[in-house]
Tab-separated table of N, CA, C and O in Angstrom:
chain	number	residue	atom	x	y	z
E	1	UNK	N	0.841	-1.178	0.000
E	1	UNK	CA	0.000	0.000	0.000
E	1	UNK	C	0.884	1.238	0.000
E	1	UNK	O	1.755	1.324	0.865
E	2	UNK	N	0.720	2.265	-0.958
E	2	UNK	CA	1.610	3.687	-1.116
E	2	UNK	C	0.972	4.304	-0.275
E	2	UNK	O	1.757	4.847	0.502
E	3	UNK	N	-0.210	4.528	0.006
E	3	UNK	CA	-0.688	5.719	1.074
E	3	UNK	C	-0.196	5.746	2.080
E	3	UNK	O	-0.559	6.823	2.551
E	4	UNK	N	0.834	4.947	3.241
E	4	UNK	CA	1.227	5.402	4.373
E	4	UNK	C	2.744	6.851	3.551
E	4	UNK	O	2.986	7.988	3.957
E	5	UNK	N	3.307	6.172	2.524
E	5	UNK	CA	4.330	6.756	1.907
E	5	UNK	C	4.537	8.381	1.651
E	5	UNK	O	5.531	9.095	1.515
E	6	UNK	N	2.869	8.651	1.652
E	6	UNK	CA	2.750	9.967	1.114
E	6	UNK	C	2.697	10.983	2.782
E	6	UNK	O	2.684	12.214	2.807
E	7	UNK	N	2.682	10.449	3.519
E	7	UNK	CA	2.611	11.184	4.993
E	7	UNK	C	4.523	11.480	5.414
E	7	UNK	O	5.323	10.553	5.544
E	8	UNK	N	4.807	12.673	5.528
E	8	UNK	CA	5.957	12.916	5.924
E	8	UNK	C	5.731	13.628	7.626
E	8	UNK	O	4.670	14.208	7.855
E	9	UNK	N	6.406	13.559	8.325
E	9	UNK	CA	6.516	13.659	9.672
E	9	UNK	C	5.841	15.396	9.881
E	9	UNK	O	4.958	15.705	10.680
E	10	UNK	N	6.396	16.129	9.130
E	10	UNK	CA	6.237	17.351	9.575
E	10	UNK	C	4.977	18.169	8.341
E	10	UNK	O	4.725	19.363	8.507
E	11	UNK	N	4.381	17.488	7.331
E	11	UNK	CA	3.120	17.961	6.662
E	11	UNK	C	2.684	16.193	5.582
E	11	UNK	O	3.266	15.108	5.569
E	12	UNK	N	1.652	16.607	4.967
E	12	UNK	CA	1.116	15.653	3.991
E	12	UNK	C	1.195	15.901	2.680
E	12	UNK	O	0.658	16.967	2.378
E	13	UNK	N	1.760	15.191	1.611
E	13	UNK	CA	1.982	15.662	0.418
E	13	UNK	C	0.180	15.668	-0.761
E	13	UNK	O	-0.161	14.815	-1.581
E	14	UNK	N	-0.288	16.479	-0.502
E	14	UNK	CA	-1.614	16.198	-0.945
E	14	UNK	C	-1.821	16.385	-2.535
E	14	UNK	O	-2.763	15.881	-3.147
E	15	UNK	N	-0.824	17.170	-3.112
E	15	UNK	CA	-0.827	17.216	-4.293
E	15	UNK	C	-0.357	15.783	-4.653
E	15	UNK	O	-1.081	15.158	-5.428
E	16	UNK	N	0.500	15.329	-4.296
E	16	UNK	CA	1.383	13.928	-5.024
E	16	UNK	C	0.415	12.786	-4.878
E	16	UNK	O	0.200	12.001	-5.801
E	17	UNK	N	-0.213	12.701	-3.605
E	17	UNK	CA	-1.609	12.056	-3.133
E	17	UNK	C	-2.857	12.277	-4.337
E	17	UNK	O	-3.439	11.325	-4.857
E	18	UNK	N	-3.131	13.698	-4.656
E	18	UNK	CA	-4.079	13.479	-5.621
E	18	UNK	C	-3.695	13.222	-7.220
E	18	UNK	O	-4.525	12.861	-8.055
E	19	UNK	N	-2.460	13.443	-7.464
E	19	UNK	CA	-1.675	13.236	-8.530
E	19	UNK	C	-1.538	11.381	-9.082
E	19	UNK	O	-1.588	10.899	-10.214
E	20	UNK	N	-1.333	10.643	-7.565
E	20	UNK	CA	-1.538	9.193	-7.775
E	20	UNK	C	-2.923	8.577	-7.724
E	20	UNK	O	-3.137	7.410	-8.051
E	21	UNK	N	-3.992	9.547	-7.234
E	21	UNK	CA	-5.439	9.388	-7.332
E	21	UNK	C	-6.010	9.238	-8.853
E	21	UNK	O	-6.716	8.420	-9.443
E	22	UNK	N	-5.377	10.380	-9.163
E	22	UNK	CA	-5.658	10.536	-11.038
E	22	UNK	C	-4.967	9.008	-11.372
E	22	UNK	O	-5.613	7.961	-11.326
E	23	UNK	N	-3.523	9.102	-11.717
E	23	UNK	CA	-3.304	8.160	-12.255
E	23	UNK	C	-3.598	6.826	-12.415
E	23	UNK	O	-3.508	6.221	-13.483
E	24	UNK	N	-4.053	6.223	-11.049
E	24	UNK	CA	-4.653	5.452	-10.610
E	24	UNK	C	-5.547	4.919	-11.251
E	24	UNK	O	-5.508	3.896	-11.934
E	25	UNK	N	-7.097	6.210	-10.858
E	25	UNK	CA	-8.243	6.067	-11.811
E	25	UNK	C	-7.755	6.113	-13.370
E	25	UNK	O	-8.422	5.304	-14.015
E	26	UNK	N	-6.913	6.723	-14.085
E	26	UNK	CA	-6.866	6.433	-15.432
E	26	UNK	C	-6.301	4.705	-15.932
E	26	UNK	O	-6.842	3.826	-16.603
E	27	UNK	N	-5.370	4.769	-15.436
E	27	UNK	CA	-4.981	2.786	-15.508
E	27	UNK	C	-5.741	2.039	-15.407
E	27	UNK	O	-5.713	1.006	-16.075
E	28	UNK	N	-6.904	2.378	-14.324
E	28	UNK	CA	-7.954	1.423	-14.008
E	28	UNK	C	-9.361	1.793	-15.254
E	28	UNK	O	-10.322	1.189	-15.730
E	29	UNK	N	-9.125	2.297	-15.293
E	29	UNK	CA	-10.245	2.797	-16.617
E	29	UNK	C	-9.738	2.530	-17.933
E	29	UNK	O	-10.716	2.338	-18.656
E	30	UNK	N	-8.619	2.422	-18.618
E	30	UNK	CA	-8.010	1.949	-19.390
E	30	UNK	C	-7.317	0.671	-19.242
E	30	UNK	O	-6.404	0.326	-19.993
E	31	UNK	N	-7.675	0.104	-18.452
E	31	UNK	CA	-6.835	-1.540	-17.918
E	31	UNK	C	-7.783	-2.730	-19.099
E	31	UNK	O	-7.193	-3.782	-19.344
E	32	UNK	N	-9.000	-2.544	-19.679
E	32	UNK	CA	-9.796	-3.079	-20.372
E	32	UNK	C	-9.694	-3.088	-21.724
E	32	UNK	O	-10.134	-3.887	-22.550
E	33	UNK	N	-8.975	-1.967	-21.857
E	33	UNK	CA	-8.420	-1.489	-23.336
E	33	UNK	C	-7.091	-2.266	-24.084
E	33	UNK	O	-5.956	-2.010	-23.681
E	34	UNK	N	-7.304	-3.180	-25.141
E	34	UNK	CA	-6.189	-3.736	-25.613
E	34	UNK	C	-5.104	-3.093	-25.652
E	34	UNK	O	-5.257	-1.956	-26.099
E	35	UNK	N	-3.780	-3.426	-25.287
E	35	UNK	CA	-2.417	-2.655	-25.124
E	35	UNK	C	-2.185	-2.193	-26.736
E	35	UNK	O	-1.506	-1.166	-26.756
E	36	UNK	N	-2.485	-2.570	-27.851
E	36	UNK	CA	-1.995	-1.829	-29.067
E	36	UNK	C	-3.136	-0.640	-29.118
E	36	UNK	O	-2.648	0.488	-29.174
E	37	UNK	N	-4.445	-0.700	-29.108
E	37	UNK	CA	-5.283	0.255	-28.713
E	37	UNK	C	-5.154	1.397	-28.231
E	37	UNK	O	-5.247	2.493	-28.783
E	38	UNK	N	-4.876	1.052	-26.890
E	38	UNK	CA	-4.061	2.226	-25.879
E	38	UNK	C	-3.224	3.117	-26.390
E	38	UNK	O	-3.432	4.316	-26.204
E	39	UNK	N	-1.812	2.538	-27.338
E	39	UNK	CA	-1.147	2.704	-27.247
E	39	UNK	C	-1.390	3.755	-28.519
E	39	UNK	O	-0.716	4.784	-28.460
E	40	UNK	N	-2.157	3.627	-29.503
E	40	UNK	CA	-2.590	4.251	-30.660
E	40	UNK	C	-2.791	5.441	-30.177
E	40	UNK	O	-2.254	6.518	-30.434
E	41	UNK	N	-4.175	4.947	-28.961
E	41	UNK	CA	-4.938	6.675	-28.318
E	41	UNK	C	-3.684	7.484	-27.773
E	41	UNK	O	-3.743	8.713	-27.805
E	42	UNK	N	-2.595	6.879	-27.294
E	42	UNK	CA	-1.603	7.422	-26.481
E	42	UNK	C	-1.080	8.805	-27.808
E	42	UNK	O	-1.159	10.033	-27.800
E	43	UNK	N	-0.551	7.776	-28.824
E	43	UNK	CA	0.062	8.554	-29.640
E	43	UNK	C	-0.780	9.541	-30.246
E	43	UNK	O	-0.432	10.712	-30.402
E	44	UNK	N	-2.032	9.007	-30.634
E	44	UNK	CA	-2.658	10.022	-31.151
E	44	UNK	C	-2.759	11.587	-30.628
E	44	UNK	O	-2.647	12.652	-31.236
E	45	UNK	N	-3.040	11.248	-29.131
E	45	UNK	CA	-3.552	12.352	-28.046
E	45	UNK	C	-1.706	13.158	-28.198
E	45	UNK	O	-1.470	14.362	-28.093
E	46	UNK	N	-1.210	12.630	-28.322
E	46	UNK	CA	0.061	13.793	-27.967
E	46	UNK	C	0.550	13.950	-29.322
E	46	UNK	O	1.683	14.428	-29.375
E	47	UNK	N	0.015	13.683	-30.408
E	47	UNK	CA	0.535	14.281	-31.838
E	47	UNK	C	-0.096	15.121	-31.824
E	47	UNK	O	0.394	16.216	-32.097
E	48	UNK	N	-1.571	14.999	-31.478
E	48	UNK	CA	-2.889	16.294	-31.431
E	48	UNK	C	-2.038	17.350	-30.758
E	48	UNK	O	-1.589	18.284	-31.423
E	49	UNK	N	-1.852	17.259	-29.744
E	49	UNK	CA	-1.420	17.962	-28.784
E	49	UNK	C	0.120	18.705	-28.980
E	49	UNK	O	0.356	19.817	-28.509
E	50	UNK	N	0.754	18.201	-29.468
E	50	UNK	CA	2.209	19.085	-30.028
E	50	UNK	C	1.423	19.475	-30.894
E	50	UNK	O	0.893	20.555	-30.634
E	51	UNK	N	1.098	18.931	-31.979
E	51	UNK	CA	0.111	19.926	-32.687
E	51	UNK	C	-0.171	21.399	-33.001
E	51	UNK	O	0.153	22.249	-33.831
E	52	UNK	N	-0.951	21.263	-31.899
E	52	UNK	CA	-1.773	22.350	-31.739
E	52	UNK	C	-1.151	23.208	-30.995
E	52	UNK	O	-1.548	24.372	-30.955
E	53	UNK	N	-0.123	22.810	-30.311
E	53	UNK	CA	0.819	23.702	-29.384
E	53	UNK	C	1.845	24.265	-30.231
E	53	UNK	O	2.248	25.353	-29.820
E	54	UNK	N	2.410	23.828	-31.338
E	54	UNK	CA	3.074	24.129	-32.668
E	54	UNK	C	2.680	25.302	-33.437
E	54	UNK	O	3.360	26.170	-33.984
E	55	UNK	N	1.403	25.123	-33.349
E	55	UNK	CA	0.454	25.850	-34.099
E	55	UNK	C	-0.045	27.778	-33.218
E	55	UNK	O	-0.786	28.715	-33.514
E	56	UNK	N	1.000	27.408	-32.006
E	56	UNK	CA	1.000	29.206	-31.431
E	56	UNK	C	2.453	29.347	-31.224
E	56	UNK	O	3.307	28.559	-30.818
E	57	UNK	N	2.500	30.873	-31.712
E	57	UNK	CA	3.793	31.369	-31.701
E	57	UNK	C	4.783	31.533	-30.594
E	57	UNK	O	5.988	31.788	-30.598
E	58	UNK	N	3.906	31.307	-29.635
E	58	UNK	CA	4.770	31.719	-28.158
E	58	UNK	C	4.909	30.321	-27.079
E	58	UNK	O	5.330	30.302	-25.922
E	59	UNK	N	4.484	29.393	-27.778
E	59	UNK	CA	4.728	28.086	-27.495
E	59	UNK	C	5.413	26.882	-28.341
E	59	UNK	O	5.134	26.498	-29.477
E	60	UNK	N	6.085	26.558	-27.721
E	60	UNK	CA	7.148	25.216	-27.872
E	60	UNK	C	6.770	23.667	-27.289
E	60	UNK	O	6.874	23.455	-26.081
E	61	UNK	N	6.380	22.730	-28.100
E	61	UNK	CA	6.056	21.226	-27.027
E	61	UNK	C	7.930	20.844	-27.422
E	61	UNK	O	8.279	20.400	-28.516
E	62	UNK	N	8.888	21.135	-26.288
E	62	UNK	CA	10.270	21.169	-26.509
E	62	UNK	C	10.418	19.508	-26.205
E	62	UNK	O	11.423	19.009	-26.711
E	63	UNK	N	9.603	18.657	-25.496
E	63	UNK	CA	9.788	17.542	-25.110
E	63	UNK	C	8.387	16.737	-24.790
E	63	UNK	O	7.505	17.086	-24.007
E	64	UNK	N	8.441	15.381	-25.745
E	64	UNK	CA	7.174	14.894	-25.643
E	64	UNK	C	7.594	13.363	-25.650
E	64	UNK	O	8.182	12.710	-26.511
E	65	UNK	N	6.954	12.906	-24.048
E	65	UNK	CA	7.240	11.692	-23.744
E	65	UNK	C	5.900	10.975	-23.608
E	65	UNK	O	5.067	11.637	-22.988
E	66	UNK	N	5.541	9.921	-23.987
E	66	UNK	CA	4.283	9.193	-24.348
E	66	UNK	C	3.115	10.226	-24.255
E	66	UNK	O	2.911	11.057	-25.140
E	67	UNK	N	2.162	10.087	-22.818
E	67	UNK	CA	1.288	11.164	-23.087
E	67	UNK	C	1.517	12.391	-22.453
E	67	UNK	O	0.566	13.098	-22.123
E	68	UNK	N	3.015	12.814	-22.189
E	68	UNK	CA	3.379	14.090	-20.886
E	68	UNK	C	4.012	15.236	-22.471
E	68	UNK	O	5.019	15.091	-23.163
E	69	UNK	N	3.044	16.163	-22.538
E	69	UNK	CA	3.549	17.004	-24.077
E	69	UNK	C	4.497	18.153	-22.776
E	69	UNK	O	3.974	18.191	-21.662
E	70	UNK	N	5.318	18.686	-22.907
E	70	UNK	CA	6.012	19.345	-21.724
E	70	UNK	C	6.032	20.625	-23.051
E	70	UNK	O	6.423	20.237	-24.152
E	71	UNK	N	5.688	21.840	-22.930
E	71	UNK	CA	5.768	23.101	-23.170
E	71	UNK	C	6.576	24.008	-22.685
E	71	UNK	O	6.640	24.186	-21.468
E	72	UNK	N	7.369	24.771	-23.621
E	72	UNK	CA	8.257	25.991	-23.261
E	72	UNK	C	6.613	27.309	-23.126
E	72	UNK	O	5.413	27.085	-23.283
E	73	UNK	N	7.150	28.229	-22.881
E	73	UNK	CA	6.580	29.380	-22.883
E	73	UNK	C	7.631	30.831	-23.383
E	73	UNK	O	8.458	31.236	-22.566
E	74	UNK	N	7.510	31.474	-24.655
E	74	UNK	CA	8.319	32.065	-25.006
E	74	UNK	C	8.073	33.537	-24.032
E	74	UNK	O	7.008	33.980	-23.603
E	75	UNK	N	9.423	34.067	-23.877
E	75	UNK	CA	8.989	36.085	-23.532
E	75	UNK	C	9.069	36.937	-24.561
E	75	UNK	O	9.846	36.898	-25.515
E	76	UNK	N	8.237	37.696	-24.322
E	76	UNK	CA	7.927	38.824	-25.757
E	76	UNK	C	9.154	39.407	-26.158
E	76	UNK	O	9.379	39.596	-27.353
E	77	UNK	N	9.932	39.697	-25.317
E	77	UNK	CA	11.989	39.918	-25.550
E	77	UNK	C	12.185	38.816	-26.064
E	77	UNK	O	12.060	38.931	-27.283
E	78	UNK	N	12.469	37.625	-25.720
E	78	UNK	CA	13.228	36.692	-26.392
E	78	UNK	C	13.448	35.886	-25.014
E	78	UNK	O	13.420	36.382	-23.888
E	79	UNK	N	13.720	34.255	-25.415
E	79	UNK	CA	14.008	33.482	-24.187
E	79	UNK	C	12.848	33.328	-23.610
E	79	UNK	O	12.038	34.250	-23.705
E	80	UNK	N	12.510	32.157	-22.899
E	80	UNK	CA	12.111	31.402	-22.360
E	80	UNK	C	11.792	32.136	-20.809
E	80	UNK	O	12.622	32.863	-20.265
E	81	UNK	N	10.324	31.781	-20.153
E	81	UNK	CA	9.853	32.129	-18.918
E	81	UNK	C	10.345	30.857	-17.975
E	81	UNK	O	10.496	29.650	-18.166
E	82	UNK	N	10.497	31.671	-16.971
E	82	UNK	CA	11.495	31.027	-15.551
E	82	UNK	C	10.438	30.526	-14.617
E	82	UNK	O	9.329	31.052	-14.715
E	83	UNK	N	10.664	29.368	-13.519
E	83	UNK	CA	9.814	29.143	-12.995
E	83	UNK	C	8.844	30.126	-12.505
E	83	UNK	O	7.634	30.100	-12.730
E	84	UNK	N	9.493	31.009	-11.804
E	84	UNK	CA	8.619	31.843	-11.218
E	84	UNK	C	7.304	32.324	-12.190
E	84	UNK	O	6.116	32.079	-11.981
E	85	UNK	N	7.833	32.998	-13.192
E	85	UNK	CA	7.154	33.214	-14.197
E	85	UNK	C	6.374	32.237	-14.900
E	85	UNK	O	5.585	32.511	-15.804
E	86	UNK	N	6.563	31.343	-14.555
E	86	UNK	CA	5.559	30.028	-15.199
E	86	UNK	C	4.499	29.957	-13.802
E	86	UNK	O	3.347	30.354	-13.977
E	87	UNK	N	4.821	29.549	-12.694
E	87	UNK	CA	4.129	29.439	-11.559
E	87	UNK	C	2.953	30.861	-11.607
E	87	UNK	O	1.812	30.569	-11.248
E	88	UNK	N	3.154	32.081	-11.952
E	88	UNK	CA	2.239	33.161	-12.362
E	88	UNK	C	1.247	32.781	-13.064
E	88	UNK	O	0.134	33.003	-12.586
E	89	UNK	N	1.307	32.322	-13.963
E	89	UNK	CA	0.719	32.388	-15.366
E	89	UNK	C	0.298	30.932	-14.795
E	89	UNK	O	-0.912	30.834	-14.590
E	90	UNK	N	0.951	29.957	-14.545
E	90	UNK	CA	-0.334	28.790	-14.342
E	90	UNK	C	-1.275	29.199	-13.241
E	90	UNK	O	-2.451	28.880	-13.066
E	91	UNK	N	-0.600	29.865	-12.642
E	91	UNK	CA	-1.876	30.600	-10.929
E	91	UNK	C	-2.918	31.636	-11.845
E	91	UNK	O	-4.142	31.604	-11.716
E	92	UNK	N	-2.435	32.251	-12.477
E	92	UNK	CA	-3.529	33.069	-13.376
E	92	UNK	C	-4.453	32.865	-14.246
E	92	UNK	O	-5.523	33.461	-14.377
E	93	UNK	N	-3.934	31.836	-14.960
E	93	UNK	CA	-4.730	30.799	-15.542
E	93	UNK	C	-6.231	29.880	-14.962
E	93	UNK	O	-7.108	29.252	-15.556
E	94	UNK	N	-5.980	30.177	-13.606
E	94	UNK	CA	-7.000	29.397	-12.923
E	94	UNK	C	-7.636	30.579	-12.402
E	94	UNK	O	-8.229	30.258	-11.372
E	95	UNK	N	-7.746	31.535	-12.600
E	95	UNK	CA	-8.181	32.981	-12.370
E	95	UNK	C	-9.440	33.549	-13.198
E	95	UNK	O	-9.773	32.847	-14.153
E	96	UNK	N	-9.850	34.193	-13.072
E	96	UNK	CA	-11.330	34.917	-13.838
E	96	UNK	C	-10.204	36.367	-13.983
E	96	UNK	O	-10.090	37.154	-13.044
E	97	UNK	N	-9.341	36.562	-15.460
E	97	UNK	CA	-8.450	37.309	-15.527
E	97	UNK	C	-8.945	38.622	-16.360
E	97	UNK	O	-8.139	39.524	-16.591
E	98	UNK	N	-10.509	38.711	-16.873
E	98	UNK	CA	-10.939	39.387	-17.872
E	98	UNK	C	-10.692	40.805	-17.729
E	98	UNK	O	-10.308	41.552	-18.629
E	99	UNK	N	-10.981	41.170	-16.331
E	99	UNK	CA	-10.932	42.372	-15.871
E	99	UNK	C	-8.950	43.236	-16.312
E	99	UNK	O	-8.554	44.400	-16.374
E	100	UNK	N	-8.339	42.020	-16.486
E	100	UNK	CA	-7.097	42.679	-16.761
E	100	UNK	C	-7.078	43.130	-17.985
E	100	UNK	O	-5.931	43.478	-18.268
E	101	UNK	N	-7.845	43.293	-18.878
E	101	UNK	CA	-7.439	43.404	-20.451
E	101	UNK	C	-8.933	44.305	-20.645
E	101	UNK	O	-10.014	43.807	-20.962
E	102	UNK	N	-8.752	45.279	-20.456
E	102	UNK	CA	-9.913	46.320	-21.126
E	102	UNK	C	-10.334	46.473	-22.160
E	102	UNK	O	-11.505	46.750	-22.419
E	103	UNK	N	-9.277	46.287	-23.077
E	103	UNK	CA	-9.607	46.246	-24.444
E	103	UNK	C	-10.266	45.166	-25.260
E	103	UNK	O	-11.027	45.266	-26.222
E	104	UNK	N	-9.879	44.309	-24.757
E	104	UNK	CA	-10.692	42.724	-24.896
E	104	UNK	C	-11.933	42.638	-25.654
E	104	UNK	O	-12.884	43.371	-25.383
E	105	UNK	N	-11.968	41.788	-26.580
E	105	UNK	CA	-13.267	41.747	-27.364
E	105	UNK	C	-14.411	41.283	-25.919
E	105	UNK	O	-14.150	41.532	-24.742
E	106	UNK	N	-15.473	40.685	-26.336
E	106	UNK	CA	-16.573	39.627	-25.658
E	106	UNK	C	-15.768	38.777	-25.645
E	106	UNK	O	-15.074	38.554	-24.653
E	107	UNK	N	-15.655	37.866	-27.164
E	107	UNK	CA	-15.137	36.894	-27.070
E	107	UNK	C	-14.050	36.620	-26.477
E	107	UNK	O	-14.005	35.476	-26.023
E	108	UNK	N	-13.027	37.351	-26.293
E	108	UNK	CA	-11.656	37.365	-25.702
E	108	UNK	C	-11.961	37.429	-23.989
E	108	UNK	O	-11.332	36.696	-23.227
E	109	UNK	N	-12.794	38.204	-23.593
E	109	UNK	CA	-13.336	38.515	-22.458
E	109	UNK	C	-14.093	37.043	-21.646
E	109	UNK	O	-14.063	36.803	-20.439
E	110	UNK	N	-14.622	36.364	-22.528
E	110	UNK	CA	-14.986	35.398	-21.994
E	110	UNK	C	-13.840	34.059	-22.328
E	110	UNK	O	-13.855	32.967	-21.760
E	111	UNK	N	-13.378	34.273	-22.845
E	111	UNK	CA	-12.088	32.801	-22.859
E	111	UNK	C	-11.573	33.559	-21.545
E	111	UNK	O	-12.049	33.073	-20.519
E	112	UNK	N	-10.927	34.366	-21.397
E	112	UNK	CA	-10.055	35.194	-20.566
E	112	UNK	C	-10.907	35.043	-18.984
E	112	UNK	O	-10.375	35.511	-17.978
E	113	UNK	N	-12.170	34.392	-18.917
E	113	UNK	CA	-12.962	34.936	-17.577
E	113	UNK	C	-12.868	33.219	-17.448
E	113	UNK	O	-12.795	32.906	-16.260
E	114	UNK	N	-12.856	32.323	-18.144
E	114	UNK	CA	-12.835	31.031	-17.463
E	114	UNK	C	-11.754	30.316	-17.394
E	114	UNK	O	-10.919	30.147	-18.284
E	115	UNK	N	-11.770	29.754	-15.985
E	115	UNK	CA	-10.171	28.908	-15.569
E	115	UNK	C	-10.040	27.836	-16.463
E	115	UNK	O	-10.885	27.133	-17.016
E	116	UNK	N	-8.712	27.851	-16.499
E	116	UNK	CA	-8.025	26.579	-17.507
E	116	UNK	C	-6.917	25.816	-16.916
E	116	UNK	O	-5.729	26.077	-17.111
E	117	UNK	N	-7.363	24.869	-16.191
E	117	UNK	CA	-6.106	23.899	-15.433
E	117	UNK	C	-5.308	23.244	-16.643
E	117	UNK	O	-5.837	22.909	-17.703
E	118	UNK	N	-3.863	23.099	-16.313
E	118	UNK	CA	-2.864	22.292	-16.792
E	118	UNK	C	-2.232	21.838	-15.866
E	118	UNK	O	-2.477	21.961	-14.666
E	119	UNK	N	-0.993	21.033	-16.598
E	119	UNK	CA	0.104	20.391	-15.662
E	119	UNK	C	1.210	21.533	-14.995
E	119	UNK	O	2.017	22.032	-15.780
E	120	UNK	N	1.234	21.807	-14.035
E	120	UNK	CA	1.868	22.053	-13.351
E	120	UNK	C	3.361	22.628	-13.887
E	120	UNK	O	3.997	22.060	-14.775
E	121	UNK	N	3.723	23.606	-13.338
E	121	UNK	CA	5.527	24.076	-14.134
E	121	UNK	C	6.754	23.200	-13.663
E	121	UNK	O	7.102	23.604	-12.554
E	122	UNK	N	7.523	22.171	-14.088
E	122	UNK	CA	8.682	21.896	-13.298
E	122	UNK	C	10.068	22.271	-13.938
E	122	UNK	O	10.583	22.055	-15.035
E	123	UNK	N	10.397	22.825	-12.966
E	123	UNK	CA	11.795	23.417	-13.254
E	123	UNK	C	13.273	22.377	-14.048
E	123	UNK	O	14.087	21.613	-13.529
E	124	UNK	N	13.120	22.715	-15.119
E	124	UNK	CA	13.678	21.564	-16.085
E	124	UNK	C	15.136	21.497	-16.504
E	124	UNK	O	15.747	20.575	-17.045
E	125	UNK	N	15.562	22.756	-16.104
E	125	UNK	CA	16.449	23.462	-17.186
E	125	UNK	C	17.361	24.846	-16.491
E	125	UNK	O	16.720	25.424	-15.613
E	126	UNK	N	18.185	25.192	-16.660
E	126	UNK	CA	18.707	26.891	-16.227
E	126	UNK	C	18.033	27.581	-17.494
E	126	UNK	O	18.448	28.739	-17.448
E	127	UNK	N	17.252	27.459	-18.534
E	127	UNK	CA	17.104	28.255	-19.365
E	127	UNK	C	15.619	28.447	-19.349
E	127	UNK	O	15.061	29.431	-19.836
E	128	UNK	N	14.914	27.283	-18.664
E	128	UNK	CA	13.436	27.472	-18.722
E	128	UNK	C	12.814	26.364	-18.122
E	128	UNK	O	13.171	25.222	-18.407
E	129	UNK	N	12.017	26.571	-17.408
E	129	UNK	CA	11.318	25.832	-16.843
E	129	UNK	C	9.684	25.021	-17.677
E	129	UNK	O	8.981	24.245	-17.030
């Protein structure tokens, strides 16, 4: 059993806890699915996905391992955003941000007003996280 594993003496790791919750439920929901099957949807879902991440100028899928598409984030200068700067922008992202952009169409106004979870920033690199 992993759940005693995730308790450290001085707090509880609850993200890593719900992180193996997900994974969990996905294996077990895909455990029925023939392994060449799977393995199709696997590829498919992250060709889509560099893809379409290809397909904006200020994004990079710099590294894509089965279904984990890992994204750069470019700066309007040049070079790559730093953790910190990634940790912003994924915290903002989960934000109702509309009010920051006045100029904003409707439409822009409403993409911009609803949260959009992703994976998390990990610090990968000295050049970018």
């Amino acid at each position: 059993n992993w759940k005693p594993l995730l308790r450290a003496d001085d707090a509880n790791n609850v993200g890593l806890a719900l992180r193996w919750e997900a994974g969990l439920a996905g294996m077990e929901a895909l455990a029925s699915v023939p392994d060449n099957e799977r393995a199709i949807a696997v590829t498919e879902w992250a060709n889509t996905v560099t893809n379409m991440v290809k397909s904006q100028s200020g994004l990079d899928p710099w590294c894509v391992e089965r279904s984990i598409v890992s994204i750069r984030v470019a700066k309007a200068e040049g070079g790559w955003l730093s953790m910190s700067e990634l940790r912003d922008l994924y915290r903002w992202m989960s934000m109702d941000v509309s009010h920051a952009v006045p100029e904003a169409t409707p439409e822009e106004k409403a993409a911009l007003s609803m949260p959009t979870y992703i994976g998390q920033p990990v610090d990968v690199s000295e050049t970018h996280a």
